[in-house]
């Protein structure tokens, strides 16, 4: 009964995907609404996922020499305006501070929507010589974009992210950095979040305001829509020129350095939900799950049961596994449903009969598969099963991506596939923005990226019939 | 030569303490200025200190059951106004957002100066039953206070901090929490930062806006001024009533929960600088030093020297010590001065003769003491020496605190001691705010706290002559 009631709270995804998503966010206690539209509260369980993401990514960044800094949250309007394309892109989304205490400010300040301009101002101070390069800085913070619509994790007015900003002596080095960080994102998403990605370059239309080139990792959600999960930008020396940043080279001449930036945000948590979740709720990839194993004692009032359960918990903890026990007086059925909804990867049940036989029951959240395991070596069994869950989640998501990526030879075909099947549709493309706009108009899809892994689907652009040498992925995006 | 030049950059503290402080902040590359007055840039070295502080404190918070969350950075004006004392205290320091994109907002939003009101709004949603209590939340974020004056780390318009906000079923539990967190702060400052503290209660005049009781840890700086390094507040059910937060008790009746909040900030880094620093620059307590040991190879061009140095580095790293090597082509003298200025607790020198004798030279930053140590067991030697440095720093700071805390029997005596010696001055006090104001007027000192460790210095208040049963600490504060 308790279980059925619990599960009822979540709308089936087949019935209403958007409602399913919101239900999971709320019922799994990931997020709450605040009194300002579009500004959300990251609750302990949602924030704990972000902490795990941060910890792992931060280690990856530092392993390749990046250092963390913290720059102000406010940008003077004059500073934001120094790079033309950049300000055009962001000014419409800025929240403006106009009063400090009871005084009207002489210049208004925007709350950072991104920090390229602030980093440039600082880099101008701290870069003098080629010996000061590269500068490999990263910042964990929140940014604010005054969006009209919002959805938990996917589009907030304020969201948590990291923004890397680097400066290099040569264009080549900066381009390498752009690719390195895109690869780190892809690696993280696949090997930690179990989310397969398509890596590629954004088109001119879709690139970041002020960047020369933007690269992205694109993921496919359960509903076959696309989620841009991370981006990496190459700026050339455009900002450096606008901000007059120079360094003395080994040749004793003044040069402008070359710049990159790259970022991922709590939007990835939305990606996790929509990649792995099911009608019973959240399904968390084990490597970022706040709780990897939930222990549910069976017949816990019987002598020795709780002690035996706690012993197993202590052993798993000692093996570095994130484990919790629920020894509350709620019924096991209620507990099963609760931790299923919260997406805990593995449930361990231990009752009097199991104790007698020196075994326990393990239930996988991803497949529902139930197995009996000996308590000897339970650490290795659990740890192996967590890896297997990761692999299983990845394989399932990869299958979803592959089975829902379709080639199309004409605009009409692309439109039809999108209407009937959804997913990513790949076509040849001439590179013209007019054809991109036509695809949007006719088939409702935007370009996702020009994938690094290219193939030959024909000789001409399906939108205009002109010669085309590259394929592009199209999709409906979050 | 190089060394002398380096040291020259820092003003002697005896000559100009404020300039010495600013020099250390800038030259040790802890902080940089931004184009907005009072908003600073935390540079990699300064931020790395904060990361170590965060990591250790966060572990301490979590060990007693606290969970991290993230709430919005903006507070609607109507929400801020719900608690009268609170808004009176903070409104004059708020930065106000009045525009979102190109539209004027219907209500203005202030950038959080502190988040009690936001937490109350959220707690109203998530607290229904006594089973939902206690709620033990903490948030790492930045806050903004539009101050007129500013100094690196000590007073920023925007600064990084943590703010704990908890809700409890009973006043007693909330009071316990207030004390628990004050004790955690004191423990952290003494055992991690090597900063001795005076624990006590703030007076009515000095307490937090909206709190019933405020407790603080007060530290003494090199110049004998006081630094309030952390505070813990007990709110009773005042905010809960103002925000209409209720829960159903075990008695099936509705009750208001009882609240606390507590915070420390990057101001502690200012405290570290002014507690331990000297005329050669920064002196970092080993437990939060980003680099605990700097290895400087001697005659590094000679065969085998760099290899031997790197071996020592790898061994120390493996032992969990934060160690770096400087194998750049700069002269050893330059390196010595550089890492002295940066406050690295221990320098390890290893040259051809040392290698021959299977030894190295260790130089302590705190005392300048030089010793020779065998390479066998160097891990234990270094780790023991880091602990000794911690103890040495603490003892020195404790001596400074004790030798500069004076009893005074009259207002005149208090004034004279402050003028001639500075430091903390302790007197009896009747508890009247008028006497506090008189002390400020006559001797230029504010009350620091009514210390937990009380003593009897007389029977009457030196300001008014009325009966007094408690002592209070006075001082000039940052």
mmCIF file of N, CA, C and O in Angstrom, chain A residues 32 34-36 39-44 47 51 62 67-74 76 92 94-101 103 105 108-109 111 121-122 125-126 137 142 144 146 148 158, chain B residues 32 34-36 39-44 47 51 62 67-74 76 92 94-101 103 105 108-109 111 121-122 125-126 137 142 144 146 148 158:
data_model
loop_
_atom_site.group_PDB
_atom_site.id
_atom_site.type_symbol
_atom_site.label_atom_id
_atom_site.label_comp_id
_atom_site.label_asym_id
_atom_site.label_seq_id
_atom_site.Cartn_x
_atom_site.Cartn_y
_atom_site.Cartn_z
ATOM 1 N N UNK A 32 13.554 23.092 -4.730
ATOM 2 C CA UNK A 32 12.313 23.725 -4.300
ATOM 3 C C UNK A 32 12.218 25.080 -5.000
ATOM 4 O O UNK A 32 13.227 25.618 -5.468
ATOM 5 N N UNK A 34 11.440 29.171 -5.083
ATOM 6 C CA UNK A 34 11.560 30.307 -4.170
ATOM 7 C C UNK A 34 10.487 31.309 -4.568
ATOM 8 O O UNK A 34 9.718 31.061 -5.495
ATOM 9 N N UNK A 35 10.435 32.452 -3.893
ATOM 10 C CA UNK A 35 9.374 33.402 -4.231
ATOM 11 C C UNK A 35 9.710 34.230 -5.468
ATOM 12 O O UNK A 35 8.872 34.974 -5.963
ATOM 13 N N UNK A 36 10.950 34.105 -5.963
ATOM 14 C CA UNK A 36 11.262 34.788 -7.228
ATOM 15 C C UNK A 36 11.165 33.767 -8.357
ATOM 16 O O UNK A 36 11.805 32.721 -8.311
ATOM 17 N N UNK A 39 14.033 31.368 -9.857
ATOM 18 C CA UNK A 39 15.168 31.171 -8.948
ATOM 19 C C UNK A 39 14.815 30.016 -8.010
ATOM 20 O O UNK A 39 13.777 30.044 -7.356
ATOM 21 N N UNK A 40 15.679 29.016 -7.995
ATOM 22 C CA UNK A 40 15.357 27.772 -7.303
ATOM 23 C C UNK A 40 16.241 27.561 -6.082
ATOM 24 O O UNK A 40 17.309 28.157 -5.953
ATOM 25 N N UNK A 41 15.767 26.669 -5.225
ATOM 26 C CA UNK A 41 16.535 26.282 -4.043
ATOM 27 C C UNK A 41 17.101 24.885 -4.272
ATOM 28 O O UNK A 41 16.349 23.954 -4.563
ATOM 29 N N UNK A 42 18.405 24.761 -4.201
ATOM 30 C CA UNK A 42 19.030 23.447 -4.284
ATOM 31 C C UNK A 42 18.927 22.813 -2.901
ATOM 32 O O UNK A 42 19.593 23.258 -1.957
ATOM 33 N N UNK A 43 18.110 21.789 -2.776
ATOM 34 C CA UNK A 43 17.919 21.131 -1.479
ATOM 35 C C UNK A 43 19.080 20.168 -1.189
ATOM 36 O O UNK A 43 19.873 19.866 -2.078
ATOM 37 N N UNK A 44 19.190 19.683 0.048
ATOM 38 C CA UNK A 44 20.375 18.888 0.411
ATOM 39 C C UNK A 44 20.676 17.730 -0.558
ATOM 40 O O UNK A 44 21.828 17.521 -0.931
ATOM 41 N N UNK A 47 21.844 19.215 -3.865
ATOM 42 C CA UNK A 47 23.147 19.860 -3.712
ATOM 43 C C UNK A 47 24.260 18.835 -3.496
ATOM 44 O O UNK A 47 25.386 19.031 -3.949
ATOM 45 N N UNK A 51 27.818 18.512 -5.219
ATOM 46 C CA UNK A 51 29.095 18.431 -4.489
ATOM 47 C C UNK A 51 29.958 17.289 -5.023
ATOM 48 O O UNK A 51 31.181 17.425 -5.148
ATOM 49 N N UNK A 62 42.354 20.267 -11.775
ATOM 50 C CA UNK A 62 43.636 20.530 -11.108
ATOM 51 C C UNK A 62 44.725 19.608 -11.635
ATOM 52 O O UNK A 62 45.892 19.999 -11.708
ATOM 53 N N UNK A 67 43.942 26.353 -11.688
ATOM 54 C CA UNK A 67 43.863 26.892 -10.330
ATOM 55 C C UNK A 67 42.522 27.590 -10.167
ATOM 56 O O UNK A 67 42.031 28.228 -11.101
ATOM 57 N N UNK A 68 41.956 27.502 -8.987
ATOM 58 C CA UNK A 68 40.685 28.170 -8.726
ATOM 59 C C UNK A 68 40.894 29.590 -8.220
ATOM 60 O O UNK A 68 41.850 29.871 -7.486
ATOM 61 N N UNK A 69 39.985 30.457 -8.605
ATOM 62 C CA UNK A 69 39.992 31.848 -8.161
ATOM 63 C C UNK A 69 38.541 32.237 -7.885
ATOM 64 O O UNK A 69 37.622 31.476 -8.184
ATOM 65 N N UNK A 70 38.362 33.419 -7.311
ATOM 66 C CA UNK A 70 36.996 33.945 -7.205
ATOM 67 C C UNK A 70 37.012 35.426 -7.545
ATOM 68 O O UNK A 70 37.710 36.223 -6.905
ATOM 69 N N UNK A 71 36.217 35.780 -8.556
ATOM 70 C CA UNK A 71 36.112 37.165 -9.002
ATOM 71 C C UNK A 71 34.748 37.731 -8.608
ATOM 72 O O UNK A 71 33.807 36.981 -8.355
ATOM 73 N N UNK A 72 34.643 39.071 -8.586
ATOM 74 C CA UNK A 72 33.394 39.690 -8.127
ATOM 75 C C UNK A 72 32.168 39.243 -8.928
ATOM 76 O O UNK A 72 32.284 38.849 -10.082
ATOM 77 N N UNK A 73 31.008 39.334 -8.286
ATOM 78 C CA UNK A 73 29.763 38.959 -8.958
ATOM 79 C C UNK A 73 29.175 40.094 -9.782
ATOM 80 O O UNK A 73 28.245 39.879 -10.539
ATOM 81 N N UNK A 74 29.706 41.313 -9.610
ATOM 82 C CA UNK A 74 29.148 42.457 -10.342
ATOM 83 C C UNK A 74 30.081 42.928 -11.455
ATOM 84 O O UNK A 74 31.295 42.965 -11.274
ATOM 85 N N UNK A 76 30.673 46.210 -13.991
ATOM 86 C CA UNK A 76 30.266 47.560 -14.396
ATOM 87 C C UNK A 76 29.804 47.531 -15.864
ATOM 88 O O UNK A 76 30.395 46.832 -16.676
ATOM 89 N N UNK A 92 20.536 41.685 -22.874
ATOM 90 C CA UNK A 92 19.090 41.498 -22.663
ATOM 91 C C UNK A 92 18.759 40.594 -21.477
ATOM 92 O O UNK A 92 17.622 40.568 -21.016
ATOM 93 N N UNK A 94 20.578 40.598 -18.520
ATOM 94 C CA UNK A 94 21.264 41.036 -17.300
ATOM 95 C C UNK A 94 20.286 41.546 -16.250
ATOM 96 O O UNK A 94 19.321 42.232 -16.563
ATOM 97 N N UNK A 95 20.574 41.206 -15.001
ATOM 98 C CA UNK A 95 19.895 41.851 -13.879
ATOM 99 C C UNK A 95 20.804 42.991 -13.432
ATOM 100 O O UNK A 95 21.997 42.793 -13.241
ATOM 101 N N UNK A 96 20.222 44.178 -13.278
ATOM 102 C CA UNK A 96 21.036 45.374 -13.024
ATOM 103 C C UNK A 96 20.890 45.893 -11.603
ATOM 104 O O UNK A 96 19.777 46.116 -11.127
ATOM 105 N N UNK A 97 22.035 46.119 -10.985
ATOM 106 C CA UNK A 97 22.067 46.765 -9.675
ATOM 107 C C UNK A 97 22.213 48.256 -9.918
ATOM 108 O O UNK A 97 23.153 48.689 -10.592
ATOM 109 N N UNK A 98 21.258 49.026 -9.375
ATOM 110 C CA UNK A 98 21.293 50.474 -9.613
ATOM 111 C C UNK A 98 21.396 51.285 -8.319
ATOM 112 O O UNK A 98 21.635 52.475 -8.367
ATOM 113 N N UNK A 99 21.186 50.610 -7.174
ATOM 114 C CA UNK A 99 21.244 51.302 -5.890
ATOM 115 C C UNK A 99 22.201 50.576 -4.949
ATOM 116 O O UNK A 99 22.145 49.343 -4.851
ATOM 117 N N UNK A 100 23.038 51.319 -4.242
ATOM 118 C CA UNK A 100 23.876 50.760 -3.183
ATOM 119 C C UNK A 100 23.472 51.432 -1.889
ATOM 120 O O UNK A 100 23.681 52.641 -1.731
ATOM 121 N N UNK A 101 22.849 50.696 -0.958
ATOM 122 C CA UNK A 101 22.278 51.315 0.235
ATOM 123 C C UNK A 101 21.170 52.251 -0.222
ATOM 124 O O UNK A 101 20.319 51.867 -1.027
ATOM 125 N N UNK A 103 21.771 55.044 -1.891
ATOM 126 C CA UNK A 103 22.267 55.916 -2.964
ATOM 127 C C UNK A 103 22.159 55.303 -4.345
ATOM 128 O O UNK A 103 22.448 54.132 -4.544
ATOM 129 N N UNK A 105 23.537 54.549 -7.838
ATOM 130 C CA UNK A 105 24.905 54.370 -8.314
ATOM 131 C C UNK A 105 25.166 55.232 -9.548
ATOM 132 O O UNK A 105 24.268 55.452 -10.359
ATOM 133 N N UNK A 108 25.566 51.654 -13.532
ATOM 134 C CA UNK A 108 24.894 50.451 -13.060
ATOM 135 C C UNK A 108 25.799 49.232 -13.251
ATOM 136 O O UNK A 108 26.677 49.206 -14.113
ATOM 137 N N UNK A 109 25.573 48.253 -12.415
ATOM 138 C CA UNK A 109 26.364 47.022 -12.430
ATOM 139 C C UNK A 109 25.443 45.855 -12.757
ATOM 140 O O UNK A 109 24.337 45.774 -12.218
ATOM 141 N N UNK A 111 24.741 41.764 -12.568
ATOM 142 C CA UNK A 111 25.181 40.543 -11.901
ATOM 143 C C UNK A 111 25.716 39.624 -12.989
ATOM 144 O O UNK A 111 25.062 39.445 -14.022
ATOM 145 N N UNK A 121 39.758 41.829 -17.361
ATOM 146 C CA UNK A 121 40.222 42.977 -16.581
ATOM 147 C C UNK A 121 41.346 42.539 -15.620
ATOM 148 O O UNK A 121 42.351 43.227 -15.454
ATOM 149 N N UNK A 122 41.167 41.375 -14.998
ATOM 150 C CA UNK A 122 42.179 40.875 -14.071
ATOM 151 C C UNK A 122 43.432 40.420 -14.822
ATOM 152 O O UNK A 122 44.561 40.707 -14.404
ATOM 153 N N UNK A 125 45.980 42.932 -15.531
ATOM 154 C CA UNK A 125 46.864 43.262 -14.392
ATOM 155 C C UNK A 125 47.963 42.240 -14.164
ATOM 156 O O UNK A 125 49.038 42.590 -13.702
ATOM 157 N N UNK A 126 47.676 40.984 -14.400
ATOM 158 C CA UNK A 126 48.616 39.954 -13.932
ATOM 159 C C UNK A 126 49.433 39.301 -15.047
ATOM 160 O O UNK A 126 50.294 38.482 -14.764
ATOM 161 N N UNK A 137 42.864 29.478 -15.176
ATOM 162 C CA UNK A 137 42.008 29.756 -14.016
ATOM 163 C C UNK A 137 40.623 29.131 -14.179
ATOM 164 O O UNK A 137 40.093 29.023 -15.286
ATOM 165 N N UNK A 142 27.891 31.065 -8.897
ATOM 166 C CA UNK A 142 26.593 31.092 -9.556
ATOM 167 C C UNK A 142 26.586 32.267 -10.514
ATOM 168 O O UNK A 142 27.306 33.246 -10.319
ATOM 169 N N UNK A 144 23.815 34.679 -13.192
ATOM 170 C CA UNK A 144 22.422 35.074 -13.272
ATOM 171 C C UNK A 144 22.064 35.520 -14.690
ATOM 172 O O UNK A 144 22.767 36.341 -15.269
ATOM 173 N N UNK A 146 18.563 36.700 -16.763
ATOM 174 C CA UNK A 146 17.152 37.015 -16.525
ATOM 175 C C UNK A 146 16.266 36.436 -17.631
ATOM 176 O O UNK A 146 15.719 37.137 -18.458
ATOM 177 N N UNK A 148 13.113 34.401 -19.500
ATOM 178 C CA UNK A 148 11.648 34.549 -19.388
ATOM 179 C C UNK A 148 11.012 33.248 -18.893
ATOM 180 O O UNK A 148 10.027 33.262 -18.166
ATOM 181 N N UNK A 158 19.095 31.983 -11.793
ATOM 182 C CA UNK A 158 20.409 31.842 -11.147
ATOM 183 C C UNK A 158 20.766 30.358 -11.132
ATOM 184 O O UNK A 158 19.958 29.533 -10.712
ATOM 185 N N UNK B 32 43.621 40.775 -5.402
ATOM 186 C CA UNK B 32 43.822 41.884 -6.322
ATOM 187 C C UNK B 32 42.585 42.777 -6.250
ATOM 188 O O UNK B 32 41.520 42.345 -5.803
ATOM 189 N N UNK B 34 39.550 45.084 -7.961
ATOM 190 C CA UNK B 34 38.756 45.082 -9.190
ATOM 191 C C UNK B 34 38.382 46.523 -9.486
ATOM 192 O O UNK B 34 38.758 47.426 -8.751
ATOM 193 N N UNK B 35 37.608 46.737 -10.542
ATOM 194 C CA UNK B 35 37.275 48.129 -10.862
ATOM 195 C C UNK B 35 36.130 48.666 -10.010
ATOM 196 O O UNK B 35 35.829 49.845 -10.057
ATOM 197 N N UNK B 36 35.487 47.784 -9.226
ATOM 198 C CA UNK B 36 34.476 48.300 -8.296
ATOM 199 C C UNK B 36 35.101 48.410 -6.909
ATOM 200 O O UNK B 36 35.649 47.447 -6.397
ATOM 201 N N UNK B 39 35.297 45.664 -3.962
ATOM 202 C CA UNK B 39 35.105 44.294 -4.428
ATOM 203 C C UNK B 39 36.454 43.767 -4.888
ATOM 204 O O UNK B 39 37.116 44.376 -5.720
ATOM 205 N N UNK B 40 36.859 42.639 -4.328
ATOM 206 C CA UNK B 40 38.215 42.148 -4.528
ATOM 207 C C UNK B 40 38.233 40.848 -5.324
ATOM 208 O O UNK B 40 37.216 40.152 -5.427
ATOM 209 N N UNK B 41 39.400 40.553 -5.847
ATOM 210 C CA UNK B 41 39.612 39.297 -6.567
ATOM 211 C C UNK B 41 40.433 38.365 -5.684
ATOM 212 O O UNK B 41 41.523 38.731 -5.231
ATOM 213 N N UNK B 42 39.894 37.208 -5.395
ATOM 214 C CA UNK B 42 40.647 36.200 -4.657
ATOM 215 C C UNK B 42 41.546 35.486 -5.654
ATOM 216 O O UNK B 42 41.055 34.746 -6.510
ATOM 217 N N UNK B 43 42.846 35.712 -5.559
ATOM 218 C CA UNK B 43 43.791 35.103 -6.503
ATOM 219 C C UNK B 43 44.061 33.643 -6.109
ATOM 220 O O UNK B 43 43.700 33.206 -5.018
ATOM 221 N N UNK B 44 44.695 32.873 -7.005
ATOM 222 C CA UNK B 44 44.842 31.428 -6.733
ATOM 223 C C UNK B 44 45.419 31.100 -5.357
ATOM 224 O O UNK B 44 44.921 30.207 -4.671
ATOM 225 N N UNK B 47 42.828 32.010 -2.713
ATOM 226 C CA UNK B 47 41.670 31.123 -2.795
ATOM 227 C C UNK B 47 42.008 29.715 -2.327
ATOM 228 O O UNK B 47 41.168 29.027 -1.739
ATOM 229 N N UNK B 51 40.074 27.299 0.161
ATOM 230 C CA UNK B 51 39.663 25.930 -0.160
ATOM 231 C C UNK B 51 40.045 24.965 0.963
ATOM 232 O O UNK B 51 39.283 24.058 1.312
ATOM 233 N N UNK B 62 29.717 18.507 8.703
ATOM 234 C CA UNK B 62 29.011 17.284 8.306
ATOM 235 C C UNK B 62 29.107 16.212 9.392
ATOM 236 O O UNK B 62 28.175 15.436 9.585
ATOM 237 N N UNK B 67 23.889 19.558 6.603
ATOM 238 C CA UNK B 67 23.805 19.309 5.171
ATOM 239 C C UNK B 67 23.946 20.639 4.443
ATOM 240 O O UNK B 67 23.442 21.663 4.900
ATOM 241 N N UNK B 68 24.582 20.598 3.276
ATOM 242 C CA UNK B 68 24.724 21.821 2.502
ATOM 243 C C UNK B 68 23.558 22.011 1.533
ATOM 244 O O UNK B 68 23.013 21.055 0.998
ATOM 245 N N UNK B 69 23.204 23.266 1.337
ATOM 246 C CA UNK B 69 22.153 23.635 0.384
ATOM 247 C C UNK B 69 22.637 24.886 -0.347
ATOM 248 O O UNK B 69 23.661 25.465 0.003
ATOM 249 N N UNK B 70 21.876 25.279 -1.374
ATOM 250 C CA UNK B 70 22.154 26.572 -1.998
ATOM 251 C C UNK B 70 20.841 27.290 -2.271
ATOM 252 O O UNK B 70 19.979 26.789 -2.984
ATOM 253 N N UNK B 71 20.719 28.488 -1.686
ATOM 254 C CA UNK B 71 19.510 29.305 -1.858
ATOM 255 C C UNK B 71 19.816 30.499 -2.748
ATOM 256 O O UNK B 71 20.990 30.870 -2.905
ATOM 257 N N UNK B 72 18.778 31.108 -3.324
ATOM 258 C CA UNK B 72 19.002 32.215 -4.265
ATOM 259 C C UNK B 72 19.801 33.369 -3.663
ATOM 260 O O UNK B 72 19.793 33.568 -2.449
ATOM 261 N N UNK B 73 20.462 34.123 -4.549
ATOM 262 C CA UNK B 73 21.246 35.259 -4.084
ATOM 263 C C UNK B 73 20.403 36.519 -3.936
ATOM 264 O O UNK B 73 20.887 37.503 -3.395
ATOM 265 N N UNK B 74 19.165 36.501 -4.437
ATOM 266 C CA UNK B 74 18.329 37.706 -4.358
ATOM 267 C C UNK B 74 17.201 37.548 -3.342
ATOM 268 O O UNK B 74 16.596 36.489 -3.236
ATOM 269 N N UNK B 76 13.599 39.355 -2.238
ATOM 270 C CA UNK B 76 12.592 40.392 -2.495
ATOM 271 C C UNK B 76 12.499 41.333 -1.280
ATOM 272 O O UNK B 76 12.589 40.876 -0.142
ATOM 273 N N UNK B 92 20.408 49.461 5.080
ATOM 274 C CA UNK B 92 21.344 50.508 4.639
ATOM 275 C C UNK B 92 22.537 49.960 3.858
ATOM 276 O O UNK B 92 23.240 50.707 3.188
ATOM 277 N N UNK B 94 22.317 47.275 1.658
ATOM 278 C CA UNK B 94 21.894 46.408 0.551
ATOM 279 C C UNK B 94 22.212 47.011 -0.807
ATOM 280 O O UNK B 94 22.047 48.208 -1.023
ATOM 281 N N UNK B 95 22.627 46.149 -1.721
ATOM 282 C CA UNK B 95 22.690 46.531 -3.128
ATOM 283 C C UNK B 95 21.393 46.048 -3.762
ATOM 284 O O UNK B 95 20.994 44.900 -3.570
ATOM 285 N N UNK B 96 20.746 46.949 -4.500
ATOM 286 C CA UNK B 96 19.391 46.652 -5.003
ATOM 287 C C UNK B 96 19.373 46.420 -6.499
ATOM 288 O O UNK B 96 19.863 47.228 -7.269
ATOM 289 N N UNK B 97 18.751 45.318 -6.890
ATOM 290 C CA UNK B 97 18.506 45.038 -8.299
ATOM 291 C C UNK B 97 17.135 45.605 -8.636
ATOM 292 O O UNK B 97 16.146 45.263 -7.987
ATOM 293 N N UNK B 98 17.099 46.490 -9.629
ATOM 294 C CA UNK B 98 15.830 47.131 -9.982
ATOM 295 C C UNK B 98 15.414 46.854 -11.422
ATOM 296 O O UNK B 98 14.296 47.155 -11.812
ATOM 297 N N UNK B 99 16.347 46.312 -12.233
ATOM 298 C CA UNK B 99 16.053 46.035 -13.635
ATOM 299 C C UNK B 99 16.386 44.581 -13.951
ATOM 300 O O UNK B 99 17.443 44.082 -13.563
ATOM 301 N N UNK B 100 15.486 43.913 -14.692
ATOM 302 C CA UNK B 100 15.782 42.586 -15.215
ATOM 303 C C UNK B 100 15.718 42.673 -16.725
ATOM 304 O O UNK B 100 14.657 42.924 -17.286
ATOM 305 N N UNK B 101 16.870 42.510 -17.409
ATOM 306 C CA UNK B 101 16.922 42.763 -18.851
ATOM 307 C C UNK B 101 16.611 44.238 -19.067
ATOM 308 O O UNK B 101 17.188 45.101 -18.416
ATOM 309 N N UNK B 103 13.593 45.527 -18.538
ATOM 310 C CA UNK B 103 12.374 45.882 -17.810
ATOM 311 C C UNK B 103 12.616 46.274 -16.360
ATOM 312 O O UNK B 103 13.396 45.648 -15.661
ATOM 313 N N UNK B 105 11.731 46.185 -12.636
ATOM 314 C CA UNK B 105 11.061 45.163 -11.837
ATOM 315 C C UNK B 105 9.937 45.778 -11.005
ATOM 316 O O UNK B 105 10.034 46.932 -10.582
ATOM 317 N N UNK B 108 11.759 45.579 -5.957
ATOM 318 C CA UNK B 108 13.208 45.464 -6.064
ATOM 319 C C UNK B 108 13.717 44.315 -5.205
ATOM 320 O O UNK B 108 13.086 43.915 -4.226
ATOM 321 N N UNK B 109 14.854 43.784 -5.623
ATOM 322 C CA UNK B 109 15.475 42.647 -4.939
ATOM 323 C C UNK B 109 16.829 43.083 -4.412
ATOM 324 O O UNK B 109 17.585 43.751 -5.112
ATOM 325 N N UNK B 111 20.624 41.965 -3.140
ATOM 326 C CA UNK B 111 21.576 40.851 -3.153
ATOM 327 C C UNK B 111 21.811 40.470 -1.697
ATOM 328 O O UNK B 111 22.058 41.342 -0.865
ATOM 329 N N UNK B 121 11.817 31.393 4.616
ATOM 330 C CA UNK B 121 10.821 31.149 3.575
ATOM 331 C C UNK B 121 10.839 29.671 3.154
ATOM 332 O O UNK B 121 9.790 29.046 2.970
ATOM 333 N N UNK B 122 12.034 29.125 3.003
ATOM 334 C CA UNK B 122 12.157 27.716 2.611
ATOM 335 C C UNK B 122 11.729 26.790 3.753
ATOM 336 O O UNK B 122 11.018 25.799 3.539
ATOM 337 N N UNK B 125 8.184 25.942 4.004
ATOM 338 C CA UNK B 125 7.734 24.897 3.063
ATOM 339 C C UNK B 125 8.074 23.487 3.514
ATOM 340 O O UNK B 125 7.344 22.554 3.214
ATOM 341 N N UNK B 126 9.208 23.314 4.148
ATOM 342 C CA UNK B 126 9.707 21.947 4.355
ATOM 343 C C UNK B 126 9.575 21.448 5.795
ATOM 344 O O UNK B 126 9.899 20.309 6.079
ATOM 345 N N UNK B 137 21.034 23.062 8.228
ATOM 346 C CA UNK B 137 21.504 23.428 6.884
ATOM 347 C C UNK B 137 22.686 24.394 6.961
ATOM 348 O O UNK B 137 22.791 25.221 7.866
ATOM 349 N N UNK B 142 28.754 33.663 -1.473
ATOM 350 C CA UNK B 142 29.239 35.013 -1.202
ATOM 351 C C UNK B 142 28.043 35.863 -0.808
ATOM 352 O O UNK B 142 26.911 35.581 -1.187
ATOM 353 N N UNK B 144 26.822 40.169 -0.005
ATOM 354 C CA UNK B 144 27.179 41.519 -0.422
ATOM 355 C C UNK B 144 26.663 42.549 0.575
ATOM 356 O O UNK B 144 25.480 42.521 0.932
ATOM 357 N N UNK B 146 26.988 46.724 1.124
ATOM 358 C CA UNK B 146 27.487 47.928 0.465
ATOM 359 C C UNK B 146 28.160 48.863 1.471
ATOM 360 O O UNK B 146 27.634 49.904 1.818
ATOM 361 N N UNK B 148 31.000 51.425 3.194
ATOM 362 C CA UNK B 148 31.654 52.647 2.702
ATOM 363 C C UNK B 148 33.167 52.468 2.626
ATOM 364 O O UNK B 148 33.825 52.996 1.745
ATOM 365 N N UNK B 158 31.765 42.447 -1.297
ATOM 366 C CA UNK B 158 31.376 41.049 -1.513
ATOM 367 C C UNK B 158 32.424 40.163 -0.862
ATOM 368 O O UNK B 158 33.619 40.335 -1.120
#
